[in-house]
mmCIF file of C-alpha atoms and ligand atoms in Angstrom:
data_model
loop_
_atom_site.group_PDB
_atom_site.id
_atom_site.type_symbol
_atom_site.label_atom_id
_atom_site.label_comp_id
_atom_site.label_asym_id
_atom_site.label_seq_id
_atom_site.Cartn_x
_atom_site.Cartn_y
_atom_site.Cartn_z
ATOM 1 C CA UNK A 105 23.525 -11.521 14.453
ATOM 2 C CA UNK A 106 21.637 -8.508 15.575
ATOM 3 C CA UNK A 107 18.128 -8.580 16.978
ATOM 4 C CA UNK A 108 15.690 -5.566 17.029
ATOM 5 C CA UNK A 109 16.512 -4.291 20.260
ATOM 6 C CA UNK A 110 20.006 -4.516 19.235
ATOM 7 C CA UNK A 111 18.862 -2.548 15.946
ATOM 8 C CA UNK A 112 16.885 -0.254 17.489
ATOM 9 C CA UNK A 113 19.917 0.554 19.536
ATOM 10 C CA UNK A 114 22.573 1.050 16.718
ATOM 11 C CA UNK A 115 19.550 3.289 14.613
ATOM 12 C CA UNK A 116 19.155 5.702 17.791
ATOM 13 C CA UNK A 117 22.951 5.735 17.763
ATOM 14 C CA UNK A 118 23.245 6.595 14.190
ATOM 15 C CA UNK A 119 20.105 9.264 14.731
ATOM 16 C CA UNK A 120 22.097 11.063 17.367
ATOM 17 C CA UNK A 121 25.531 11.065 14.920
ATOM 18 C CA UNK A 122 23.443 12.405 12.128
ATOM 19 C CA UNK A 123 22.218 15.283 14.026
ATOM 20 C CA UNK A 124 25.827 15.903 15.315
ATOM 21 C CA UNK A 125 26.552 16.171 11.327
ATOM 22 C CA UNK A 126 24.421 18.796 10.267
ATOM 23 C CA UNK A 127 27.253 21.686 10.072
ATOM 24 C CA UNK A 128 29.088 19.225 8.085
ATOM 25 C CA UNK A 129 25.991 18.331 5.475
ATOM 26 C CA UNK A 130 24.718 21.888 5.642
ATOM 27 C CA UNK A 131 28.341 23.319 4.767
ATOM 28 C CA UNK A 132 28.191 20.379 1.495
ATOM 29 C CA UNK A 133 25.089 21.465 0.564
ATOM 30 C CA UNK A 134 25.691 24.885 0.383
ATOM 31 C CA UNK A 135 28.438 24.286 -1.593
ATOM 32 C CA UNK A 136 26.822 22.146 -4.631
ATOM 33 C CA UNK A 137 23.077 22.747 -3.317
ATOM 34 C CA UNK A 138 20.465 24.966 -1.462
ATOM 35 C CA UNK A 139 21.933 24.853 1.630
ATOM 36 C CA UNK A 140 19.564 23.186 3.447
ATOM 37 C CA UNK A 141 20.415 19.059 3.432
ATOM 38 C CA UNK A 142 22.111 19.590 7.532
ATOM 39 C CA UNK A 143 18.851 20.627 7.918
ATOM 40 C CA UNK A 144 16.298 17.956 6.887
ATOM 41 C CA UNK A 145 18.381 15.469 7.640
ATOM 42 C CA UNK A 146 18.588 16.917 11.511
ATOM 43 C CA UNK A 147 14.573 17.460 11.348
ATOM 44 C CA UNK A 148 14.299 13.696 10.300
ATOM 45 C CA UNK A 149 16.918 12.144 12.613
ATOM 46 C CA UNK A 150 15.549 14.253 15.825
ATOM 47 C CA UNK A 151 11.783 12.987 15.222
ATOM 48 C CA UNK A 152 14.157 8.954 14.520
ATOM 49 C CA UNK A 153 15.594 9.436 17.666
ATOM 50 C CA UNK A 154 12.483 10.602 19.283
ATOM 51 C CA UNK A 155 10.410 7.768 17.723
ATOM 52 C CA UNK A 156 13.154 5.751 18.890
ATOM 53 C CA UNK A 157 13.402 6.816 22.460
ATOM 54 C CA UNK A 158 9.640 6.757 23.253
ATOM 55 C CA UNK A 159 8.087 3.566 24.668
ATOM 56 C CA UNK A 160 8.209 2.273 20.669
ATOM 57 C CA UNK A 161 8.613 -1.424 20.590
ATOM 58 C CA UNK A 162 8.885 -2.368 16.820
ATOM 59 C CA UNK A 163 8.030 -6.516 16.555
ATOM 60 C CA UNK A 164 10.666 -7.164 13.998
ATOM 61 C CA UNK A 165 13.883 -5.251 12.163
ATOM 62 C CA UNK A 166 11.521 -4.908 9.022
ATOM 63 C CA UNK A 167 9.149 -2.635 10.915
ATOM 64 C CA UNK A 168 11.566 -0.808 12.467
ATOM 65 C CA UNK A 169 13.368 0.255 9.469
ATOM 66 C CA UNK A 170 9.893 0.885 7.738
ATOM 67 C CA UNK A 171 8.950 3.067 10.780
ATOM 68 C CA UNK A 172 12.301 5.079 10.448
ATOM 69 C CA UNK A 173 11.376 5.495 6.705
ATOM 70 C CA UNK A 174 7.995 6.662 7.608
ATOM 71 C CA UNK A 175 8.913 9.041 10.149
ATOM 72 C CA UNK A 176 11.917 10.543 7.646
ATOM 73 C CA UNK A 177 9.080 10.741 4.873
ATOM 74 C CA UNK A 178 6.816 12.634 6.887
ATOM 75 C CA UNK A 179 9.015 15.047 8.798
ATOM 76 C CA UNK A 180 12.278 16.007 6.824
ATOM 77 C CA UNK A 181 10.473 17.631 3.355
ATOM 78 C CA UNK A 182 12.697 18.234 0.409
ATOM 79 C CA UNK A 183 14.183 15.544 -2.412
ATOM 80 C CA UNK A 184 16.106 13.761 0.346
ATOM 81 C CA UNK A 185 13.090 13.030 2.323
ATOM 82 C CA UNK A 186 11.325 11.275 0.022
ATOM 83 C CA UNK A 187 14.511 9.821 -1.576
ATOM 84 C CA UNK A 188 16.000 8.765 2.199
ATOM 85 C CA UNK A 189 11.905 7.855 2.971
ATOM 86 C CA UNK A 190 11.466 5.296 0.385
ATOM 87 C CA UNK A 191 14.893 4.250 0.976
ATOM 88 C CA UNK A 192 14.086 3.000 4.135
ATOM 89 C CA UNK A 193 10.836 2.116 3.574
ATOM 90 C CA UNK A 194 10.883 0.099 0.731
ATOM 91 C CA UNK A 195 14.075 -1.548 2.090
ATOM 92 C CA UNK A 196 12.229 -2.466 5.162
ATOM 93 C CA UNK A 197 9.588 -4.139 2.939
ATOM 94 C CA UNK A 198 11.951 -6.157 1.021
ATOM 95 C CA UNK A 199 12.801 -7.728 4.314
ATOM 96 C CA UNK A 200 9.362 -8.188 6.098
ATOM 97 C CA UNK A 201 9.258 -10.210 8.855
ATOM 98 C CA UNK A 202 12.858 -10.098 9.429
ATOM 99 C CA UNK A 203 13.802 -10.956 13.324
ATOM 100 C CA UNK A 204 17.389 -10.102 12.925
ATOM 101 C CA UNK A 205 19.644 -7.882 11.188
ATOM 102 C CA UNK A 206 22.316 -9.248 9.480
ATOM 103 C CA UNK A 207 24.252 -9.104 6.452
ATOM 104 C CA UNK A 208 21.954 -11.173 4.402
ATOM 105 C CA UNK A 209 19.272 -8.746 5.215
ATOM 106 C CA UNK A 210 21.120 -5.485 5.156
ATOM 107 C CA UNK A 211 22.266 -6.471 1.560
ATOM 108 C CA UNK A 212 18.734 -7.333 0.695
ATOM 109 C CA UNK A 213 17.019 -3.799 2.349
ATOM 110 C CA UNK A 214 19.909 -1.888 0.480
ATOM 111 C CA UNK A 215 19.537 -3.491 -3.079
ATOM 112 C CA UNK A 216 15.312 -3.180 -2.881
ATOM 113 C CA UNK A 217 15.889 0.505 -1.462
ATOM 114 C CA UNK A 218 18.219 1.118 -4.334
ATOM 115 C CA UNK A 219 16.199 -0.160 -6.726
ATOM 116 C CA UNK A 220 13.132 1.939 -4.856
ATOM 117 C CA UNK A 221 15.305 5.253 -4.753
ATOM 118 C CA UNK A 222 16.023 4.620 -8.952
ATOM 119 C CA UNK A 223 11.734 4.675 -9.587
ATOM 120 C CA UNK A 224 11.106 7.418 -7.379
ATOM 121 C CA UNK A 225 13.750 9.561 -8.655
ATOM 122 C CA UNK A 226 14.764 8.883 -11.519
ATOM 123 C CA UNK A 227 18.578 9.291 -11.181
ATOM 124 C CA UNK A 228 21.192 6.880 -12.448
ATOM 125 C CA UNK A 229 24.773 6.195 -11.269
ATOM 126 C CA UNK A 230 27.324 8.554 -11.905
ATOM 127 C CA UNK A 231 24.361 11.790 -11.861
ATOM 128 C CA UNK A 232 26.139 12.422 -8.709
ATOM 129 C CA UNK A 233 23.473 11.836 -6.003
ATOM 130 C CA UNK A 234 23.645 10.106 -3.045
ATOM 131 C CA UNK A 235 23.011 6.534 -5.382
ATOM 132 C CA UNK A 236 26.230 6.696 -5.983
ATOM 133 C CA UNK A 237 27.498 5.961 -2.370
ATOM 134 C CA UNK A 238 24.122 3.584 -2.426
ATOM 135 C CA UNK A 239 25.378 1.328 -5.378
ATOM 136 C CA UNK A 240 29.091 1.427 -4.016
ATOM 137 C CA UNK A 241 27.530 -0.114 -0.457
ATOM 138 C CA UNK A 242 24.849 -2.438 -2.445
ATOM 139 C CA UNK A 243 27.809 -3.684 -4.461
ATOM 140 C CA UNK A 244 29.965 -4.645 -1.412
ATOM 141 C CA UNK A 245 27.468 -6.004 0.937
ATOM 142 C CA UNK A 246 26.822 -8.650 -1.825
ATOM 143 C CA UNK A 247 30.308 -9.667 -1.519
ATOM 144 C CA UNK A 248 29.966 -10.851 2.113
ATOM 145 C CA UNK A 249 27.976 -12.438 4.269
ATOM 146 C CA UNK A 250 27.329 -13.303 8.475
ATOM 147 C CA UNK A 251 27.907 -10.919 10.956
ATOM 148 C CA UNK A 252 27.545 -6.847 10.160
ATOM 149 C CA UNK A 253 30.643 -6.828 12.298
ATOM 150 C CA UNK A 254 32.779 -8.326 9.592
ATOM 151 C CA UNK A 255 30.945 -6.851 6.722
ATOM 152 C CA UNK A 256 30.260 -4.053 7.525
ATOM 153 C CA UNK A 257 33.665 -1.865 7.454
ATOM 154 C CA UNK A 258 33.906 -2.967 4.262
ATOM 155 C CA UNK A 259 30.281 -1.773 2.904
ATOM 156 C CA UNK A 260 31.436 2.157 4.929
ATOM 157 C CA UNK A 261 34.397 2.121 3.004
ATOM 158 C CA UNK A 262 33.155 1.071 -0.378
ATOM 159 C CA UNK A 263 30.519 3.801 0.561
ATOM 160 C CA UNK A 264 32.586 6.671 1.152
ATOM 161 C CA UNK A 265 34.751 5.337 -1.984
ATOM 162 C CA UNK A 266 31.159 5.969 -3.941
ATOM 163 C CA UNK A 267 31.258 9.619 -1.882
ATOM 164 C CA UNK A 268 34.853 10.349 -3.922
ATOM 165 C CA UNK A 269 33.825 9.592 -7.052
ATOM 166 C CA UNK A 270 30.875 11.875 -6.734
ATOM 167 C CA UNK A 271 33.171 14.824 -6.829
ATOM 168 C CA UNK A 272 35.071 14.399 -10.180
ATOM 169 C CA UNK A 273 30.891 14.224 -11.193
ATOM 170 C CA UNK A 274 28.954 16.964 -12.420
ATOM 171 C CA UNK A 275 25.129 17.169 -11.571
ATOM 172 C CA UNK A 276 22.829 16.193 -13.742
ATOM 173 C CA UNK A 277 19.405 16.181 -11.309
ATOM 174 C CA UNK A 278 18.304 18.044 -8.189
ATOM 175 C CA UNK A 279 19.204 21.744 -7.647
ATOM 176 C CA UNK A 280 22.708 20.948 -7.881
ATOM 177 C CA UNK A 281 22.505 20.673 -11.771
ATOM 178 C CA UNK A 282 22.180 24.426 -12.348
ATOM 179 C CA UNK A 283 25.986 24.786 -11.413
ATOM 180 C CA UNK A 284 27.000 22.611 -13.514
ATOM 181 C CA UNK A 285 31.154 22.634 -13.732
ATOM 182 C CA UNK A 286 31.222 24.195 -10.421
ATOM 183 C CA UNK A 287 29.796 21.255 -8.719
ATOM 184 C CA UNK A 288 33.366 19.616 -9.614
ATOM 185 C CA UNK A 289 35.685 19.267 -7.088
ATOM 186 C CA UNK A 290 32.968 18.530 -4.377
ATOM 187 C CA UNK A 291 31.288 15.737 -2.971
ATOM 188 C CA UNK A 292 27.073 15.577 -3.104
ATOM 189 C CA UNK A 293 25.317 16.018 0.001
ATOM 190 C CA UNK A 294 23.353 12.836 0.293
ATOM 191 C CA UNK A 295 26.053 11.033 -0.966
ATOM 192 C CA UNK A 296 28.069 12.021 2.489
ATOM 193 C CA UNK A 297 24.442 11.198 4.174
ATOM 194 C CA UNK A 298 24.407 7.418 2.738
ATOM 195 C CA UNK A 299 28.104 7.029 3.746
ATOM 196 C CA UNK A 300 27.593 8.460 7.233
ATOM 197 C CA UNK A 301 24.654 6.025 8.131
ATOM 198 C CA UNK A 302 26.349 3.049 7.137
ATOM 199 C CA UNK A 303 29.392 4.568 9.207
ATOM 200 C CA UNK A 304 27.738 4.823 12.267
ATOM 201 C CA UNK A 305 26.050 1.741 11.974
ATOM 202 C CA UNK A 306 29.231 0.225 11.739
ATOM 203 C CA UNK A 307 30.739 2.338 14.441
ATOM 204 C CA UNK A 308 27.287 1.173 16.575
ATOM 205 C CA UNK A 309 28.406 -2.475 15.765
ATOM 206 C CA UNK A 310 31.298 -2.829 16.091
ATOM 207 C CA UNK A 311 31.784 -1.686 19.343
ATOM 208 C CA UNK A 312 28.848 -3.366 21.087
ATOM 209 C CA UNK A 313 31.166 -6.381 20.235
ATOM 210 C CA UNK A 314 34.359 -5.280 21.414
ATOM 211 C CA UNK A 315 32.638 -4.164 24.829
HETATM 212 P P1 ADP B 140 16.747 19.466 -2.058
HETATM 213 O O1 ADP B 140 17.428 19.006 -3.314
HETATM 214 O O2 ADP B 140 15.245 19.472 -2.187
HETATM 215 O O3 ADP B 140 17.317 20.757 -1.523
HETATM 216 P P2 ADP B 140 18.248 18.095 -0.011
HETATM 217 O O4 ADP B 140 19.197 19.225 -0.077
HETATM 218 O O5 ADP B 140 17.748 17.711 1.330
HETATM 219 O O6 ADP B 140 17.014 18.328 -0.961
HETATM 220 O O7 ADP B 140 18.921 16.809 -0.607
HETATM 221 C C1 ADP B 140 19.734 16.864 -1.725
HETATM 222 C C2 ADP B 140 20.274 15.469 -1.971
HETATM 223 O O8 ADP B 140 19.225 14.604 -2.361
HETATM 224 C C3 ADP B 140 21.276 15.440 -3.090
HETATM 225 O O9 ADP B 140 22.576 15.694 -2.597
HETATM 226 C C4 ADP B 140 21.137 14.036 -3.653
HETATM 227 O O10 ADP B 140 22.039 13.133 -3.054
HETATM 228 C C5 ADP B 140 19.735 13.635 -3.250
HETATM 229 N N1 ADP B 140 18.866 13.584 -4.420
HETATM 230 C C6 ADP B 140 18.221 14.605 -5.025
HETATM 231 N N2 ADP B 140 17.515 14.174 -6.079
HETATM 232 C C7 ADP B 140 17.710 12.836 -6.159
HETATM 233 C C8 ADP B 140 17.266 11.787 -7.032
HETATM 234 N N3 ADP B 140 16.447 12.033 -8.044
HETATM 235 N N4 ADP B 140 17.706 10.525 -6.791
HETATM 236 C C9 ADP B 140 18.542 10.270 -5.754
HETATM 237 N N5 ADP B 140 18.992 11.207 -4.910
HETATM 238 C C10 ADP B 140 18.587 12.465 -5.098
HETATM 239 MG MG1 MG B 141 19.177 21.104 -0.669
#
């Protein structure tokens, strides 16, 4: 079981990693895209890690994650940042009060962000978006349940599994839709975004308990 220091820990963690990945996301999104996913997701994760390396002291997990979503929301601009936003945020509200992260409550923020990401947007499974690595991780975590530790690898590979698929898809919504065909063959942007957060959660978790 993971408290909020522990949580805030593993998010500044997984800020730092998705800075790190902006060549990577920039060079998907400029593939399928506009080019500029590396981008917002680096703006958002820099003011996360800031946020997260100030003297911030969230009181529970919920607020933390809810802060994250704010701070994404207001800094990172394009579709992502309001999709990755209310992600977080309404996640975090399905889970208020929350004093420890665990699978339980991952399962639960994921599911109510889903569900969150399918009103604001508007996109379905298989429109090859970044719900389909969502869905894939909502699907998984709901098979488990304890420690993130065990579930975890599990969820990141069921993820990236939902990253796959997303390239025999062709784009139906976002800017990505205007290539049609051409989008085949390659993975969506945000999907590699969902897959890589849960990743370096897990990476986050899993070694704080083999240390
Ligand atoms: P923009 O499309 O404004 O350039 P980004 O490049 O930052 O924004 O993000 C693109 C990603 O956002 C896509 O790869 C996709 O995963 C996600 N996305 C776009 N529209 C939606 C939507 N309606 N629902 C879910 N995800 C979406
Ligand atoms: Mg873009």
């Amino acid at each position: 079981m993971m408290d909020v220091l522990t949580a805030k820990n593993m998010m500044t963690h997984v800020a730092h990693k998705m800075v790190e990945s902006e060549p990577l996301l920039t060079k998907f999104d400029q593939t399928i895209g506009d080019g500029d996913h590396g981008i917002g997701m680096e703006r958002g994760f820099n003011a996360v890690a800031e946020l997260l390396e100030s003297d911030y002291q969230p009181q529970d997990v919920s607020k933390l994650l809810l802060k994250i979503g704010s701070t994404m929301m207001a800094t990172m601009g394009g579709a992502s940042g309001a999709i990755f936003g209310t992600l977080f945020r309404s996640g975090a509200k399905a889970i208020k009060g929350a004093t420890v992260l665990d699978t339980s409550s991952l399962s639960t923020f994921l599911a109510a962000g889903l569900h969150a990401v399918y009103e604001r947007g508007g996109a379905k499974p298989g429109d090859k978006t970044m719900i389909d690595a969502l869905v894939a991780a909502v699907k998984e975590s709901e098979k488990h349940s304890g420690d993130l530790t065990e579930s975890l690898p599990a969820i990141v590979k069921a993820a990236h599994q939902g990253v796959e698929a997303t390239k025999d898809m062709i784009a139906t919504t976002g800017k990505a839709k205007t290539l049609g065909e051409r989008s085949l063959g390659h993975p969506d942007p945000g999907a590699v975004s969902m897959a890589l957060i849960l990743e370096f959660m897990c990476e986050f978790a899993t070694e704080q308990v083999a240390a």
